[in-house]
Amino acid sequence: MILEQLVEPGIARFVFRHFPVRGEAADFAAQVVECAAEQGGFWPLHDRFMAGDETLFTEAGLRRQITFEGLSYPEFVTCMNERRMAPLVDASKAEGEARGVAGTPSVFVNDRRVDPTFEAIDEAVKEAAGQTAQ
Amino acid sequence: MRLTLVLATLLAAIGLLFSACGSGGEPADEDVSTGTVRSERADREASIMQQEQGADQPAEAGADSGVIAFGHREGLPFARNVVGDPDAPVLIVEYSDFQ
């Protein structure tokens, strides 16, 4: 809904930031997505995790998905081994905490915190867009 | 001799893969970064954060930016974790995690 009604028409840009609060698996998933992002694969991996694809927590599943997206699996593995993206994930979480985020999902529209419902986001975006146009 | 070499290579490859994806998503080997590498990381993080800033700051070209080629976001510009028109007047930021 956010994508179709607010992003595609060019009213808003959407930023996803990691805030892993569900333990090591969530932290691992965040690093997987960021290591894929190094090769331009952020959104496909993001979508697979959001869809609840648990195969991504297995070596075979990860290899299949990374390869399917046309990314280099050896490069991806190197990134994971070096924990190259861990500081970025940590920084994202710290930034969220600094903004008062304590749980997920938490949504901000032009720096104003709103309820994470489409109705609230839609209203806030249209209000902000109206203010910008004036 | 050759068989030994092949076995050693196989074991090394398996070890590498397990350390990447091992037990329940455990982090891999301890990081041994130098100060220089940490500085590069800080620069990269700053660059990524910068990509998320105001609409007047275009994302850098590179593997982590472009136009999404297929799927339900097809045709939309992206820059790493940002999707949508760089000139869009409103910025939605979601903090979330993966279950």
mmCIF file of C-alpha atoms in Angstrom:
data_model
loop_
_atom_site.group_PDB
_atom_site.id
_atom_site.type_symbol
_atom_site.label_atom_id
_atom_site.label_comp_id
_atom_site.label_asym_id
_atom_site.label_seq_id
_atom_site.Cartn_x
_atom_site.Cartn_y
_atom_site.Cartn_z
ATOM 1 C CA MET A 1 0.000 0.000 0.000
ATOM 2 C CA ILE A 2 2.743 2.467 0.952
ATOM 3 C CA LEU A 3 4.625 1.538 -2.173
ATOM 4 C CA GLU A 4 1.733 1.673 -4.590
ATOM 5 C CA GLN A 5 -0.019 4.719 -3.225
ATOM 6 C CA LEU A 6 2.774 6.888 -1.869
ATOM 7 C CA VAL A 7 6.129 5.859 -3.353
ATOM 8 C CA GLU A 8 5.245 4.948 -6.943
ATOM 9 C CA PRO A 9 3.394 8.231 -7.583
ATOM 10 C CA GLY A 10 6.508 10.103 -6.437
ATOM 11 C CA ILE A 11 4.973 11.584 -3.293
ATOM 12 C CA ALA A 12 7.380 9.877 -0.913
ATOM 13 C CA ARG A 13 10.620 7.974 -0.670
ATOM 14 C CA PHE A 14 10.821 5.005 1.619
ATOM 15 C CA VAL A 15 13.793 4.144 3.801
ATOM 16 C CA PHE A 16 14.181 0.862 5.630
ATOM 17 C CA ARG A 17 16.438 0.872 8.669
ATOM 18 C CA HIS A 18 17.409 -2.126 10.722
ATOM 19 C CA PHE A 19 16.245 -2.374 14.278
ATOM 20 C CA PRO A 20 16.851 -6.016 15.204
ATOM 21 C CA VAL A 21 15.152 -6.738 18.498
ATOM 22 C CA ARG A 22 14.237 -10.366 18.020
ATOM 23 C CA GLY A 23 17.593 -11.909 18.878
ATOM 24 C CA GLU A 24 20.459 -13.332 16.905
ATOM 25 C CA ALA A 25 18.335 -14.481 13.984
ATOM 26 C CA ALA A 26 17.108 -10.939 13.366
ATOM 27 C CA ASP A 27 20.647 -9.612 13.601
ATOM 28 C CA PHE A 28 21.869 -12.289 11.197
ATOM 29 C CA ALA A 29 19.070 -11.455 8.746
ATOM 30 C CA ALA A 30 19.951 -7.766 8.869
ATOM 31 C CA GLN A 31 23.558 -8.565 8.005
ATOM 32 C CA VAL A 32 22.480 -10.866 5.183
ATOM 33 C CA VAL A 33 20.415 -8.071 3.668
ATOM 34 C CA GLU A 34 23.251 -5.563 4.026
ATOM 35 C CA CYS A 35 25.843 -7.914 2.526
ATOM 36 C CA ALA A 36 23.468 -8.429 -0.396
ATOM 37 C CA ALA A 37 23.081 -4.646 -0.585
ATOM 38 C CA GLU A 38 26.796 -4.365 -1.246
ATOM 39 C CA GLN A 39 25.996 -5.924 -4.620
ATOM 40 C CA GLY A 40 22.682 -4.153 -5.198
ATOM 41 C CA GLY A 41 20.515 -6.856 -3.648
ATOM 42 C CA PHE A 42 19.005 -5.071 -0.672
ATOM 43 C CA TRP A 43 15.352 -5.084 -1.729
ATOM 44 C CA PRO A 44 15.031 -8.666 -3.031
ATOM 45 C CA LEU A 45 16.519 -10.050 0.186
ATOM 46 C CA HIS A 46 14.497 -7.642 2.303
ATOM 47 C CA ASP A 47 11.339 -8.861 0.599
ATOM 48 C CA ARG A 48 12.205 -12.526 1.067
ATOM 49 C CA PHE A 49 12.795 -12.062 4.790
ATOM 50 C CA MET A 50 9.637 -9.988 5.137
ATOM 51 C CA ALA A 51 7.737 -12.777 3.417
ATOM 52 C CA GLY A 52 8.993 -15.120 6.141
ATOM 53 C CA ASP A 53 11.273 -17.212 3.940
ATOM 54 C CA GLU A 54 12.958 -19.376 6.569
ATOM 55 C CA THR A 55 15.162 -21.098 3.985
ATOM 56 C CA LEU A 56 17.342 -17.996 4.197
ATOM 57 C CA PHE A 57 18.502 -19.218 7.588
ATOM 58 C CA THR A 58 20.090 -22.236 5.917
ATOM 59 C CA GLU A 59 23.270 -22.295 3.910
ATOM 60 C CA ALA A 60 21.607 -23.935 0.919
ATOM 61 C CA GLY A 61 18.718 -21.486 0.928
ATOM 62 C CA LEU A 62 20.998 -18.495 1.164
ATOM 63 C CA ARG A 63 23.214 -19.748 -1.630
ATOM 64 C CA ARG A 64 20.188 -20.369 -3.838
ATOM 65 C CA GLN A 65 18.666 -16.938 -3.233
ATOM 66 C CA ILE A 66 21.904 -14.981 -3.562
ATOM 67 C CA THR A 67 22.691 -16.791 -6.804
ATOM 68 C CA PHE A 68 19.129 -16.380 -8.069
ATOM 69 C CA GLU A 69 19.453 -12.630 -7.632
ATOM 70 C CA GLY A 70 22.575 -12.678 -9.787
ATOM 71 C CA LEU A 71 24.874 -11.797 -6.893
ATOM 72 C CA SER A 72 28.279 -13.289 -6.202
ATOM 73 C CA TYR A 73 27.973 -15.882 -3.449
ATOM 74 C CA PRO A 74 31.723 -15.919 -2.659
ATOM 75 C CA GLU A 75 31.679 -12.130 -2.231
ATOM 76 C CA PHE A 76 28.598 -12.425 -0.072
ATOM 77 C CA VAL A 77 30.249 -15.093 2.116
ATOM 78 C CA THR A 78 33.343 -12.960 2.540
ATOM 79 C CA CYS A 79 31.193 -10.048 3.649
ATOM 80 C CA MET A 80 29.419 -12.247 6.194
ATOM 81 C CA ASN A 81 32.634 -13.832 7.466
ATOM 82 C CA GLU A 82 34.174 -10.445 8.058
ATOM 83 C CA ARG A 83 30.997 -9.212 9.741
ATOM 84 C CA ARG A 84 31.500 -6.232 7.483
ATOM 85 C CA MET A 85 27.963 -4.950 7.897
ATOM 86 C CA ALA A 86 27.653 -5.459 11.656
ATOM 87 C CA PRO A 87 28.717 -1.872 12.440
ATOM 88 C CA LEU A 88 26.142 -0.537 9.992
ATOM 89 C CA VAL A 89 23.352 -2.597 11.556
ATOM 90 C CA ASP A 90 24.462 -1.530 15.035
ATOM 91 C CA ALA A 91 24.583 2.113 13.939
ATOM 92 C CA SER A 92 21.100 1.862 12.483
ATOM 93 C CA LYS A 93 19.751 0.456 15.732
ATOM 94 C CA ALA A 94 21.577 3.057 17.817
ATOM 95 C CA GLU A 95 20.168 5.801 15.639
ATOM 96 C CA GLY A 96 16.682 4.415 16.123
ATOM 97 C CA GLU A 97 17.165 4.288 19.877
ATOM 98 C CA ALA A 98 18.329 7.892 19.810
ATOM 99 C CA ARG A 99 15.036 8.767 18.117
ATOM 100 C CA GLY A 100 13.078 6.954 20.790
ATOM 101 C CA VAL A 101 12.433 3.731 18.914
ATOM 102 C CA ALA A 102 11.890 0.826 21.283
ATOM 103 C CA GLY A 103 9.936 -1.645 19.175
ATOM 104 C CA THR A 104 9.154 -2.528 15.610
ATOM 105 C CA PRO A 105 7.832 -1.414 13.299
ATOM 106 C CA SER A 106 8.346 2.270 14.077
ATOM 107 C CA VAL A 107 7.649 4.826 11.386
ATOM 108 C CA PHE A 108 8.624 8.451 10.878
ATOM 109 C CA VAL A 109 7.253 10.769 8.216
ATOM 110 C CA ASN A 110 9.583 13.705 7.675
ATOM 111 C CA ASP A 111 10.981 13.139 11.158
ATOM 112 C CA ARG A 112 7.557 13.048 12.780
ATOM 113 C CA ARG A 113 6.703 9.757 14.432
ATOM 114 C CA VAL A 114 3.416 8.250 13.311
ATOM 115 C CA ASP A 115 1.480 5.090 14.054
ATOM 116 C CA PRO A 116 2.694 2.226 11.863
ATOM 117 C CA THR A 117 -0.675 1.859 10.140
ATOM 118 C CA PHE A 118 -1.253 2.713 6.504
ATOM 119 C CA GLU A 119 -4.013 5.171 7.395
ATOM 120 C CA ALA A 120 -1.781 7.135 9.759
ATOM 121 C CA ILE A 121 1.169 7.100 7.376
ATOM 122 C CA ASP A 122 -1.001 8.102 4.416
ATOM 123 C CA GLU A 123 -2.473 11.006 6.340
ATOM 124 C CA ALA A 124 0.931 12.184 7.567
ATOM 125 C CA VAL A 125 2.502 11.910 4.112
ATOM 126 C CA LYS A 126 -0.289 13.875 2.437
ATOM 127 C CA GLU A 127 -0.170 16.509 5.132
ATOM 128 C CA ALA A 128 3.626 16.802 4.772
ATOM 129 C CA ALA A 129 3.369 16.897 0.973
ATOM 130 C CA GLY A 130 0.799 19.676 1.237
ATOM 131 C CA GLN A 131 3.062 21.673 3.501
ATOM 132 C CA THR A 132 5.977 21.217 1.145
ATOM 133 C CA ALA A 133 3.908 22.378 -1.828
ATOM 134 C CA GLN A 134 2.870 25.595 -0.072
ATOM 135 C CA MET B 1 49.054 -36.506 -3.020
ATOM 136 C CA ARG B 2 46.573 -34.932 -5.368
ATOM 137 C CA LEU B 3 43.703 -36.520 -3.454
ATOM 138 C CA THR B 4 45.027 -34.990 -0.233
ATOM 139 C CA LEU B 5 45.128 -31.564 -1.859
ATOM 140 C CA VAL B 6 41.555 -31.903 -3.122
ATOM 141 C CA LEU B 7 40.355 -33.015 0.326
ATOM 142 C CA ALA B 8 42.102 -30.123 2.029
ATOM 143 C CA THR B 9 40.543 -27.634 -0.390
ATOM 144 C CA LEU B 10 37.106 -29.135 0.157
ATOM 145 C CA LEU B 11 37.445 -28.978 3.936
ATOM 146 C CA ALA B 12 38.566 -25.351 3.763
ATOM 147 C CA ALA B 13 35.583 -24.439 1.577
ATOM 148 C CA ILE B 14 33.137 -26.191 3.895
ATOM 149 C CA GLY B 15 34.675 -24.452 6.900
ATOM 150 C CA LEU B 16 34.296 -21.076 5.203
ATOM 151 C CA LEU B 17 30.639 -21.672 4.407
ATOM 152 C CA PHE B 18 29.814 -22.880 7.895
ATOM 153 C CA SER B 19 31.472 -19.915 9.482
ATOM 154 C CA ALA B 20 29.301 -17.673 7.297
ATOM 155 C CA CYS B 21 25.969 -19.299 7.993
ATOM 156 C CA GLY B 22 26.658 -21.461 10.991
ATOM 157 C CA SER B 23 24.607 -22.399 14.025
ATOM 158 C CA GLY B 24 21.377 -20.456 14.048
ATOM 159 C CA GLY B 25 22.826 -17.409 12.398
ATOM 160 C CA GLU B 26 25.643 -16.956 14.872
ATOM 161 C CA PRO B 27 28.084 -14.254 13.876
ATOM 162 C CA ALA B 28 31.172 -15.488 12.102
ATOM 163 C CA ASP B 29 34.786 -15.171 13.160
ATOM 164 C CA GLU B 30 35.867 -12.368 15.402
ATOM 165 C CA ASP B 31 36.595 -9.189 13.557
ATOM 166 C CA VAL B 32 40.245 -8.262 13.363
ATOM 167 C CA SER B 33 39.858 -4.929 11.635
ATOM 168 C CA THR B 34 42.582 -2.373 11.787
ATOM 169 C CA GLY B 35 42.033 1.275 12.567
ATOM 170 C CA THR B 36 42.231 2.064 8.870
ATOM 171 C CA VAL B 37 39.517 -0.412 8.011
ATOM 172 C CA ARG B 38 37.336 0.980 10.788
ATOM 173 C CA SER B 39 37.811 4.430 9.311
ATOM 174 C CA GLU B 40 36.727 3.131 5.902
ATOM 175 C CA ARG B 41 33.696 1.558 7.529
ATOM 176 C CA ALA B 42 32.817 4.838 9.181
ATOM 177 C CA ASP B 43 33.093 6.588 5.814
ATOM 178 C CA ARG B 44 30.848 3.969 4.205
ATOM 179 C CA GLU B 45 28.273 4.257 6.967
ATOM 180 C CA ALA B 46 28.326 8.034 6.634
ATOM 181 C CA SER B 47 27.859 7.693 2.879
ATOM 182 C CA ILE B 48 24.925 5.333 3.327
ATOM 183 C CA MET B 49 23.287 7.595 5.870
ATOM 184 C CA GLN B 50 23.876 10.533 3.508
ATOM 185 C CA GLN B 51 21.981 8.726 0.766
ATOM 186 C CA GLU B 52 18.942 8.761 3.026
ATOM 187 C CA GLN B 53 19.063 12.486 3.609
ATOM 188 C CA GLY B 54 17.250 15.270 1.786
ATOM 189 C CA ALA B 55 15.912 14.993 -1.736
ATOM 190 C CA ASP B 56 18.569 17.379 -3.019
ATOM 191 C CA GLN B 57 21.297 14.823 -2.419
ATOM 192 C CA PRO B 58 21.389 12.295 -5.229
ATOM 193 C CA ALA B 59 22.659 8.846 -4.370
ATOM 194 C CA GLU B 60 26.044 7.849 -5.664
ATOM 195 C CA ALA B 61 26.023 5.621 -8.680
ATOM 196 C CA GLY B 62 27.208 2.088 -8.058
ATOM 197 C CA ALA B 63 26.138 -1.474 -7.469
ATOM 198 C CA ASP B 64 23.984 -0.410 -4.544
ATOM 199 C CA SER B 65 21.926 2.101 -6.508
ATOM 200 C CA GLY B 66 19.998 2.233 -9.773
ATOM 201 C CA VAL B 67 16.545 1.247 -10.950
ATOM 202 C CA ILE B 68 14.820 -1.903 -9.758
ATOM 203 C CA ALA B 69 14.606 -4.213 -12.756
ATOM 204 C CA PHE B 70 11.774 -6.551 -11.790
ATOM 205 C CA GLY B 71 9.309 -7.474 -9.098
ATOM 206 C CA HIS B 72 6.682 -5.298 -7.512
ATOM 207 C CA ARG B 73 9.104 -2.368 -7.259
ATOM 208 C CA GLU B 74 10.062 -2.547 -10.945
ATOM 209 C CA GLY B 75 11.040 0.790 -12.416
ATOM 210 C CA LEU B 76 11.527 2.520 -9.084
ATOM 211 C CA PRO B 77 14.869 4.155 -8.385
ATOM 212 C CA PHE B 78 16.709 2.839 -5.363
ATOM 213 C CA ALA B 79 19.833 3.616 -3.409
ATOM 214 C CA ARG B 80 20.641 0.736 -1.112
ATOM 215 C CA ASN B 81 17.914 0.840 1.550
ATOM 216 C CA VAL B 82 16.046 3.766 -0.007
ATOM 217 C CA VAL B 83 13.401 3.350 -2.685
ATOM 218 C CA GLY B 84 11.493 5.994 -4.597
ATOM 219 C CA ASP B 85 11.930 9.209 -6.502
ATOM 220 C CA PRO B 86 14.928 11.155 -5.126
ATOM 221 C CA ASP B 87 12.892 14.336 -5.671
ATOM 222 C CA ALA B 88 9.893 13.138 -3.664
ATOM 223 C CA PRO B 89 8.970 15.775 -1.082
ATOM 224 C CA VAL B 90 8.290 13.378 1.795
ATOM 225 C CA LEU B 91 10.558 10.858 3.487
ATOM 226 C CA ILE B 92 9.128 7.794 5.219
ATOM 227 C CA VAL B 93 11.560 6.001 7.516
ATOM 228 C CA GLU B 94 10.668 2.619 8.942
ATOM 229 C CA TYR B 95 12.665 0.895 11.652
ATOM 230 C CA SER B 96 11.987 -2.800 11.580
ATOM 231 C CA ASP B 97 13.491 -6.227 11.897
ATOM 232 C CA PHE B 98 13.091 -9.632 10.343
ATOM 233 C CA GLN B 99 11.507 -12.459 12.275
#
